[in-house]
JSON list of C-alpha atoms in Angstrom, two decimals:
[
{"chain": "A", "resi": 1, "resn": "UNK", "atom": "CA", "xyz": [4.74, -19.65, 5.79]},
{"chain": "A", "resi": 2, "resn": "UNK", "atom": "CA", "xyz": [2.78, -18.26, 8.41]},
{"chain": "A", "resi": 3, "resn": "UNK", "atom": "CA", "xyz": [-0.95, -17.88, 9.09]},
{"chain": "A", "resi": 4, "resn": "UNK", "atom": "CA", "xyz": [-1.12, -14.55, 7.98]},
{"chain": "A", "resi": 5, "resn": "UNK", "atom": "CA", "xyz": [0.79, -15.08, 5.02]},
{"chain": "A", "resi": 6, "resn": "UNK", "atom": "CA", "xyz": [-1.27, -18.29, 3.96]},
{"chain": "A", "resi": 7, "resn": "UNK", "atom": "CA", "xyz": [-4.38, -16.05, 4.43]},
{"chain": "A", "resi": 8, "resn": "UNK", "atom": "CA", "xyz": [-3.09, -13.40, 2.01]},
{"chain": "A", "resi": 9, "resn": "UNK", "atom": "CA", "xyz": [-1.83, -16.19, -0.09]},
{"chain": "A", "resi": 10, "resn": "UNK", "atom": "CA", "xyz": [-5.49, -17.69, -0.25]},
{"chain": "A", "resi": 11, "resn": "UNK", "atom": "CA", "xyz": [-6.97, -14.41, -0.60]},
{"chain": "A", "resi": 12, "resn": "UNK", "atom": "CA", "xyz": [-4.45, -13.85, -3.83]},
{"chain": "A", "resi": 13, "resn": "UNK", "atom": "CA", "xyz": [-6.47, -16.63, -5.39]},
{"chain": "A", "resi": 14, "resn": "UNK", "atom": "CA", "xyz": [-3.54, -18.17, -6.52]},
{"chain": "A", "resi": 15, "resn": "UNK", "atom": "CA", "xyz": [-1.80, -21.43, -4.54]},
{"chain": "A", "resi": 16, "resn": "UNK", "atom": "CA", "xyz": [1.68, -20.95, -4.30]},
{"chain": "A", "resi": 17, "resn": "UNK", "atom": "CA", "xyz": [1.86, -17.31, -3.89]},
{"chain": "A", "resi": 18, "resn": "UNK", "atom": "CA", "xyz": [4.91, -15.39, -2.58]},
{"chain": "A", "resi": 19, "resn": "UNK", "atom": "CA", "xyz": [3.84, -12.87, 0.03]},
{"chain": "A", "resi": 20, "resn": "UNK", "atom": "CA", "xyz": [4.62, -9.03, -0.29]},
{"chain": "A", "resi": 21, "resn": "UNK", "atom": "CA", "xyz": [3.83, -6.01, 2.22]},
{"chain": "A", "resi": 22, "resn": "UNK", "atom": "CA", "xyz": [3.12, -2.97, 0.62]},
{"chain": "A", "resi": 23, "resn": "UNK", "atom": "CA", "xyz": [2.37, 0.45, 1.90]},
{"chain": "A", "resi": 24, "resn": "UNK", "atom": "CA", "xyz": [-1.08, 2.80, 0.78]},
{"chain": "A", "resi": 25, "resn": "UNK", "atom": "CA", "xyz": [0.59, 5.99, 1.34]},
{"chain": "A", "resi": 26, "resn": "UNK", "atom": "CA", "xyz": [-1.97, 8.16, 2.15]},
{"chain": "A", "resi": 27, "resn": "UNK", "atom": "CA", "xyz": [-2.49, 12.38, 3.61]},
{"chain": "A", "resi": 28, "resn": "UNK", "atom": "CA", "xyz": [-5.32, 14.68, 3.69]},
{"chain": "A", "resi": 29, "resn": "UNK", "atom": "CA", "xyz": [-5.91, 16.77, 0.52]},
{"chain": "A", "resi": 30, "resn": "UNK", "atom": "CA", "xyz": [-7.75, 19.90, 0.81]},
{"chain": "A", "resi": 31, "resn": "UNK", "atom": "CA", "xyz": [-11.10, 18.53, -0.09]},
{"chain": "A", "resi": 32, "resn": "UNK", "atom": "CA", "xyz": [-10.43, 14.63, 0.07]},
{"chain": "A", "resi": 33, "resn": "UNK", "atom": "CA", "xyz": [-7.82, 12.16, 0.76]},
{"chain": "A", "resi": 34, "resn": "UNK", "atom": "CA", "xyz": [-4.92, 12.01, -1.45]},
{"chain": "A", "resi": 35, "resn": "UNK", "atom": "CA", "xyz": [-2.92, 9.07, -2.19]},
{"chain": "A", "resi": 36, "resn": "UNK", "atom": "CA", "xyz": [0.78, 8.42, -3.40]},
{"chain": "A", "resi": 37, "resn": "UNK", "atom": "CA", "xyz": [1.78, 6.50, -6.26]},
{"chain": "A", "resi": 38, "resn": "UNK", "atom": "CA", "xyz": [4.82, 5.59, -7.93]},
{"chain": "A", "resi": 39, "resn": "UNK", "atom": "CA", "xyz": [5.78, 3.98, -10.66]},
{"chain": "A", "resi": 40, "resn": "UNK", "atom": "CA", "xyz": [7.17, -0.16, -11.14]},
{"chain": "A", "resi": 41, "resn": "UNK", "atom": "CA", "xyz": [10.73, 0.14, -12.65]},
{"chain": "A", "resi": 42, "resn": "UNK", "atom": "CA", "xyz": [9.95, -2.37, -15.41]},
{"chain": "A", "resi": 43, "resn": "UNK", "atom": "CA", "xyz": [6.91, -0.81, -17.06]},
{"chain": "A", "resi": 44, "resn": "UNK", "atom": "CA", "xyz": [6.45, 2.29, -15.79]},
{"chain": "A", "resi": 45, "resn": "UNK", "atom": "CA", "xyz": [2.55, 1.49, -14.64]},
{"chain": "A", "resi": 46, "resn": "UNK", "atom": "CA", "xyz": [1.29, 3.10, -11.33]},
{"chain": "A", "resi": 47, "resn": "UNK", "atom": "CA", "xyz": [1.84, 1.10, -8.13]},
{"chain": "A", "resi": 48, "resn": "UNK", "atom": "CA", "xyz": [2.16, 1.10, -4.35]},
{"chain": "A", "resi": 49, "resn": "UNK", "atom": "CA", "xyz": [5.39, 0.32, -2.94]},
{"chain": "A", "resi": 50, "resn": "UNK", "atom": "CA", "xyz": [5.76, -3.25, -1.71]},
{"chain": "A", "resi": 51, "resn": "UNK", "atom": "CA", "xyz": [8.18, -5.43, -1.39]},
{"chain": "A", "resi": 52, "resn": "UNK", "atom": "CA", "xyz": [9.33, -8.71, -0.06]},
{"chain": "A", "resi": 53, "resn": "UNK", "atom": "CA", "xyz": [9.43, -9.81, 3.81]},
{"chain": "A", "resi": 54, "resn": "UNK", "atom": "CA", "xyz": [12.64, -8.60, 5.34]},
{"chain": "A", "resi": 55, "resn": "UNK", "atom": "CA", "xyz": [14.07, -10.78, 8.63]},
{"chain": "A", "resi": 56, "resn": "UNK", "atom": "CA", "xyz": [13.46, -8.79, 11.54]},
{"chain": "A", "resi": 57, "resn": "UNK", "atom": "CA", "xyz": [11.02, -6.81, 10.59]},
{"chain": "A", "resi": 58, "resn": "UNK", "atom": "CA", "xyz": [6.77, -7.05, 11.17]},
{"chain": "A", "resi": 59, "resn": "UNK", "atom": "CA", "xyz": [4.71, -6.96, 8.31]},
{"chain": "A", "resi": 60, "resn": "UNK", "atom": "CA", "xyz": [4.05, -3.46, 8.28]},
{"chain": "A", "resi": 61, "resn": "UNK", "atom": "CA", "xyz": [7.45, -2.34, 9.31]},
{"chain": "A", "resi": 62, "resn": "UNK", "atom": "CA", "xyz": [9.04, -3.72, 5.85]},
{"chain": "A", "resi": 63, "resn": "UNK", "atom": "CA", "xyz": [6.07, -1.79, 4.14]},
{"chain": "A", "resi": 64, "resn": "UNK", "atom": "CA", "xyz": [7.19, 1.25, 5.46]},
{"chain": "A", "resi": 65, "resn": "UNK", "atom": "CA", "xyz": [10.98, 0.25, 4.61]},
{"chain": "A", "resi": 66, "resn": "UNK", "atom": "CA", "xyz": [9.69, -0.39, 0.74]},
{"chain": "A", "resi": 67, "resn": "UNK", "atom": "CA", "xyz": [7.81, 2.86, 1.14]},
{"chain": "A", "resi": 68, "resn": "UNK", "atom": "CA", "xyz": [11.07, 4.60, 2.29]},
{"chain": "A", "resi": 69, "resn": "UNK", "atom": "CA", "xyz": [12.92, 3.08, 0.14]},
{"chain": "A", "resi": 70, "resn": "UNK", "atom": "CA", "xyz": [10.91, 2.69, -2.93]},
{"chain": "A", "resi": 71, "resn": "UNK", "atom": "CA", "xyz": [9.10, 6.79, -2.41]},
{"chain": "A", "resi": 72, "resn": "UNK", "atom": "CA", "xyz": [11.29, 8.77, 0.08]},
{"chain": "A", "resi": 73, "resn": "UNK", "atom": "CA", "xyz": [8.40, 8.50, 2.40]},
{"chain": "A", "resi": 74, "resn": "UNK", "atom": "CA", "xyz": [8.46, 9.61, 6.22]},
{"chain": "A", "resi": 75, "resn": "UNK", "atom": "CA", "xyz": [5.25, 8.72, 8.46]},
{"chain": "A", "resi": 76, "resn": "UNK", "atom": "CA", "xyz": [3.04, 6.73, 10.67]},
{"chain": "A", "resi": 77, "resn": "UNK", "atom": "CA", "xyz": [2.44, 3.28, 9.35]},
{"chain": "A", "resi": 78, "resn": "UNK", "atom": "CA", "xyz": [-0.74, 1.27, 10.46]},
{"chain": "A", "resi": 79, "resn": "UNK", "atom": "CA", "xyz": [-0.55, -2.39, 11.95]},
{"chain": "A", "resi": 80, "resn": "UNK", "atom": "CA", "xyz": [-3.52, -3.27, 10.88]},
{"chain": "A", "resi": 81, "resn": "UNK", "atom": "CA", "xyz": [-3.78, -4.67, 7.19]},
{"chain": "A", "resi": 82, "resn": "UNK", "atom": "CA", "xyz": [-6.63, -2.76, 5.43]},
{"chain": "A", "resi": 83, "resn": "UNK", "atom": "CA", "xyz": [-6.94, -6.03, 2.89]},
{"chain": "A", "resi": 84, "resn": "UNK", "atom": "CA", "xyz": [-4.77, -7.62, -0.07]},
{"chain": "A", "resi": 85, "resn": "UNK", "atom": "CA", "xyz": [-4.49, -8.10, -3.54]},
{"chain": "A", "resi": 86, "resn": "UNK", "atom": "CA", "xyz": [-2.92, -10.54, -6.16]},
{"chain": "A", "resi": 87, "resn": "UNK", "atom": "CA", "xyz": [-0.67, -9.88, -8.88]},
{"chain": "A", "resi": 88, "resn": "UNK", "atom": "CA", "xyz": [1.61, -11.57, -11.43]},
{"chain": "A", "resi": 89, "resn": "UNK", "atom": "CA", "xyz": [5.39, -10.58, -10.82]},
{"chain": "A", "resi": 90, "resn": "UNK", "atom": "CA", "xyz": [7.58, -10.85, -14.05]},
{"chain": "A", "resi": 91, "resn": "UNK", "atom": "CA", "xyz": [10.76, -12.27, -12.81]},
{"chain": "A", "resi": 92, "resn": "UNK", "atom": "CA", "xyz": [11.88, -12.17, -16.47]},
{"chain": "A", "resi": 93, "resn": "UNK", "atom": "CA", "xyz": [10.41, -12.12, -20.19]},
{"chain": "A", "resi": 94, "resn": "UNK", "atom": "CA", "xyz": [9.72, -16.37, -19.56]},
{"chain": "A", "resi": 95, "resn": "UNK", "atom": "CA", "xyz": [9.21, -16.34, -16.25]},
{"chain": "A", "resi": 96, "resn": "UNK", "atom": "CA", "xyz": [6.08, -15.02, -13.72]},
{"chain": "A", "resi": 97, "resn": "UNK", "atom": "CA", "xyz": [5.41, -16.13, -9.81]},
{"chain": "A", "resi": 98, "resn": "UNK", "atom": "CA", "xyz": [1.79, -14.98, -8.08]},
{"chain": "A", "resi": 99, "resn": "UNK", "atom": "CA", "xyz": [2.34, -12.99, -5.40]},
{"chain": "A", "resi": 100, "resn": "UNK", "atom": "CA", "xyz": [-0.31, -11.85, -2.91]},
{"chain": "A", "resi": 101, "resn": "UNK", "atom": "CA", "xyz": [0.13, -7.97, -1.49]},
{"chain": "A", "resi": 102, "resn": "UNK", "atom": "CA", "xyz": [-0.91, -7.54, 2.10]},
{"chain": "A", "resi": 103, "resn": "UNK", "atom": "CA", "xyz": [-1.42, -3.45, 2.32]},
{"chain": "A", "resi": 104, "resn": "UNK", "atom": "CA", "xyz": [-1.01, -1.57, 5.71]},
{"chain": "A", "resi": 105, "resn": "UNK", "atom": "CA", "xyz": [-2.21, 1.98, 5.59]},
{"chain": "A", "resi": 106, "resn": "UNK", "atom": "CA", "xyz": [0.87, 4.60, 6.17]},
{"chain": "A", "resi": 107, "resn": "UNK", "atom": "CA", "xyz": [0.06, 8.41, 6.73]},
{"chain": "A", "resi": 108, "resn": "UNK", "atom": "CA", "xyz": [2.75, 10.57, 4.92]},
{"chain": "A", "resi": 109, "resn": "UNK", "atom": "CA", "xyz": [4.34, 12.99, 7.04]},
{"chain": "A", "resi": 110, "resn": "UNK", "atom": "CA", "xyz": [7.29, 14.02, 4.82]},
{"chain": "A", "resi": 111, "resn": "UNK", "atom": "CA", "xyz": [8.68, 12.61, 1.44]},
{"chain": "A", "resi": 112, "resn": "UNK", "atom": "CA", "xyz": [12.45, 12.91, 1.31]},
{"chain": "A", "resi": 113, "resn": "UNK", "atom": "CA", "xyz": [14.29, 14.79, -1.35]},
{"chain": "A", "resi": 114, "resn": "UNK", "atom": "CA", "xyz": [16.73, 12.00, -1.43]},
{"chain": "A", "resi": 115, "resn": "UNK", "atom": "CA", "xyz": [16.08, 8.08, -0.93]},
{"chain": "A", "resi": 116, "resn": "UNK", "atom": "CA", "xyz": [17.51, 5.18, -2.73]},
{"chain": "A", "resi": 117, "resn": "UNK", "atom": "CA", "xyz": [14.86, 4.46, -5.86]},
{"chain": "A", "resi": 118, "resn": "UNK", "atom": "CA", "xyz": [14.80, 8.22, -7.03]},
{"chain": "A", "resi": 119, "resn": "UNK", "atom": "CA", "xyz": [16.67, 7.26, -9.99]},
{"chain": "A", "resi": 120, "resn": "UNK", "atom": "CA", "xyz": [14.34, 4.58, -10.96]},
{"chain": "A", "resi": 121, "resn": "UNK", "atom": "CA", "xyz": [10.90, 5.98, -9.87]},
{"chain": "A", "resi": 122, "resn": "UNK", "atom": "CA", "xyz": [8.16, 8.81, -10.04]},
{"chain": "A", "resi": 123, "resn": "UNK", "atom": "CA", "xyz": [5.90, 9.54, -7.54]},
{"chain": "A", "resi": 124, "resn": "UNK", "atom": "CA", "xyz": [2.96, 11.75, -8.05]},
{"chain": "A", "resi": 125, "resn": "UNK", "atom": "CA", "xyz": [-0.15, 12.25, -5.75]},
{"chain": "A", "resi": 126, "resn": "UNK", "atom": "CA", "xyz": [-3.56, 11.54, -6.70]},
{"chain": "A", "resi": 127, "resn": "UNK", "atom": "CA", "xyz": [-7.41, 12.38, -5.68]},
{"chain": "A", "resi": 128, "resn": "UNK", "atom": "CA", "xyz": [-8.19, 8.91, -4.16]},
{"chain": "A", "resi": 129, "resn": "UNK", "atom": "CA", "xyz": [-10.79, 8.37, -6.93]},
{"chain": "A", "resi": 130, "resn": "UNK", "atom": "CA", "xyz": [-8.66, 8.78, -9.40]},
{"chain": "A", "resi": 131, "resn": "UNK", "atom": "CA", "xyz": [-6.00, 6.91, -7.86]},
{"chain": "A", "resi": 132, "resn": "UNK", "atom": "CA", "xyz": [-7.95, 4.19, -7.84]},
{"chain": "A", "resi": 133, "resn": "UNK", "atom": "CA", "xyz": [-8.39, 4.36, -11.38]},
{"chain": "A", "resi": 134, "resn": "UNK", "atom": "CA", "xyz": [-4.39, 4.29, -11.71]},
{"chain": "A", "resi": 135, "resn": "UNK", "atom": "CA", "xyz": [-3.41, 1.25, -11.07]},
{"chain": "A", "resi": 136, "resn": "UNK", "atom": "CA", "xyz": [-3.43, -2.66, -12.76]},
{"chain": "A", "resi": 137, "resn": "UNK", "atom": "CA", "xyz": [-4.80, -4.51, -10.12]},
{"chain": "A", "resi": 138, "resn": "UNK", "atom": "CA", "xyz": [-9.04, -4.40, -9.63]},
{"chain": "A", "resi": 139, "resn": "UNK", "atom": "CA", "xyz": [-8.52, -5.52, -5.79]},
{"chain": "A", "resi": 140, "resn": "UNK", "atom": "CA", "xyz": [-5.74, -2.44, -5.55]},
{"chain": "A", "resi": 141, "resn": "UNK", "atom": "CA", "xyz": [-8.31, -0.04, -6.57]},
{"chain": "A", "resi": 142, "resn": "UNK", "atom": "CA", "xyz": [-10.72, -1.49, -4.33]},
{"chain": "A", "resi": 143, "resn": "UNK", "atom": "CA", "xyz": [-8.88, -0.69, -1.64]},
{"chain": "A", "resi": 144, "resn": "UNK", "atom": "CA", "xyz": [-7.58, 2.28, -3.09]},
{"chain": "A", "resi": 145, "resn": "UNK", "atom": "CA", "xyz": [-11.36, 3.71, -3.59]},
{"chain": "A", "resi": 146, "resn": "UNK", "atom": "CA", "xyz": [-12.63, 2.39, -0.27]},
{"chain": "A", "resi": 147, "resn": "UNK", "atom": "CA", "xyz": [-10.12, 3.41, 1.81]},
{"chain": "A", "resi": 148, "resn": "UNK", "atom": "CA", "xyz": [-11.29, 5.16, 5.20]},
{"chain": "A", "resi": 149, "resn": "UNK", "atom": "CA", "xyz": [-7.82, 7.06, 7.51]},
{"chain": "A", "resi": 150, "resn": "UNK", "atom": "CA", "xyz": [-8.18, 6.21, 10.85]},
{"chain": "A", "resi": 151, "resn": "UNK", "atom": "CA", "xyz": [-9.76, 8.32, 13.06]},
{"chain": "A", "resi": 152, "resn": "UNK", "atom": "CA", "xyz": [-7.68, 10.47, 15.30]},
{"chain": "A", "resi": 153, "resn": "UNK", "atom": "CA", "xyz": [-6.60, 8.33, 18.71]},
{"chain": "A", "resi": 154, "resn": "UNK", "atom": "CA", "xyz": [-6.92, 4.73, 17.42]},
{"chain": "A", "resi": 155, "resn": "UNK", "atom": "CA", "xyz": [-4.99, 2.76, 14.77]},
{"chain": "A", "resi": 156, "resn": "UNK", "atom": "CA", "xyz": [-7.56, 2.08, 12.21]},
{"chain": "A", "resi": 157, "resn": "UNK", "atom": "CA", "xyz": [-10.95, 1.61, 10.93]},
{"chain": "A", "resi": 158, "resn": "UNK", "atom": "CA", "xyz": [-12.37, -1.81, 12.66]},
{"chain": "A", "resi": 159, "resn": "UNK", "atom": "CA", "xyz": [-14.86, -4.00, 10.37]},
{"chain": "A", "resi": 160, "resn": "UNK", "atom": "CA", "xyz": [-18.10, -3.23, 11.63]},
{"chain": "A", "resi": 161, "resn": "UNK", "atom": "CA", "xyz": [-17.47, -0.08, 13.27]},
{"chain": "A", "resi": 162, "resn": "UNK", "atom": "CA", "xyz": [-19.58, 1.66, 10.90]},
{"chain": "A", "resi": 163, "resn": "UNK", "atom": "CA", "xyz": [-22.81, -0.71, 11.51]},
{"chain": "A", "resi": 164, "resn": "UNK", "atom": "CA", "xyz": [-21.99, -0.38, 15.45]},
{"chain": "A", "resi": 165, "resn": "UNK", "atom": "CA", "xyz": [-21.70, 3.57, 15.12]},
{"chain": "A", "resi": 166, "resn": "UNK", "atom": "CA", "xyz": [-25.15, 4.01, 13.15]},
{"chain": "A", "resi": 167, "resn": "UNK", "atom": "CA", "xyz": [-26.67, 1.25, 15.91]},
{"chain": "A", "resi": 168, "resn": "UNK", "atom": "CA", "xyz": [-25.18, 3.39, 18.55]},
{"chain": "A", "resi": 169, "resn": "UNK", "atom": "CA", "xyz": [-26.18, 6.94, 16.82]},
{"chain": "A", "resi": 170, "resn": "UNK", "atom": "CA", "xyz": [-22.99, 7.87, 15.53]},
{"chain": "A", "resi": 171, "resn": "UNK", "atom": "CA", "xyz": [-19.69, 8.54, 17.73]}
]
């Protein structure tokens, strides 16, 4: 497991937790910023789409493979992780594994007609409020309902920036 992962893993608050990338897609509404949801196969509750780590690919790049895969979704996907979240994954009616969801931000630039969970999925957008409301997880809609899109010309929101821009009078 790598550093990264073992972070996410401690931040899951659960030792022993598998590591998942998942993808907050995201695009601008016409009055706030709308985000996409789907829904698990198994219970049919609102999710993002995540997914295990795939060989060859970064942490963000199998988030926007899940998000492809799992949404149809076409776009610009966001190195840096905007935070994580813990869930229990049913692996079967006696049997559950912690996993901890590193999320990577990924601006939606198209969503496919066509992609390979269609069958097994709906995806809806929502007002970012109320998506937050959506889902499960209390640390999803965290991020969900603080989320901030990057600002045009640099890949994301830094911690702190905020306190430097007010010390610095705004950008």
């Amino acid at each position: 497991m790598g550093s990264q992962d073992k972070i996410a893993a401690q931040a899951a608050g659960s030792p022993g937790a598998r590591m998942q990338y998942g993808a907050l897609c995201w695009r601008a509404g016409h009055d706030s910023v709308e985000i996409l949801l789907i829904t698990s196969r198994d219970t049919g509750r609102w999710i993002i789409p995540k997914g295990w780590p795939m060989v060859g690919l970064s942490p963000e790049a199998a988030a926007a493979q899940e998000a492809w895969e799992e949404a149809g979704v076409e776009g610009a996907i966001n190195p840096v992780c905007l935070g994580r979240y813990g869930y229990q994954k049913c692996l079967s009616v006696s049997a559950q594994v912690p996993c901890a969801v590193a999320v990577y931000g990924l601006q939606v630039v198209r969503l496919a007609d066509k992609f390979p969970e269609m069958k097994e999925r709906t995806r809806q957008w929502f007002r970012q409020d109320i998506a937050a409301t959506m889902v499960n997880e209390p640390d999803l809609a965290g991020l969900i309902a603080s989320f901030v899109p990057p600002r045009q010309g640099r890949p994301a929101p830094i911690a702190g920036d905020a306190a430097e821009d007010a010390r610095r009078g705004g950008r």
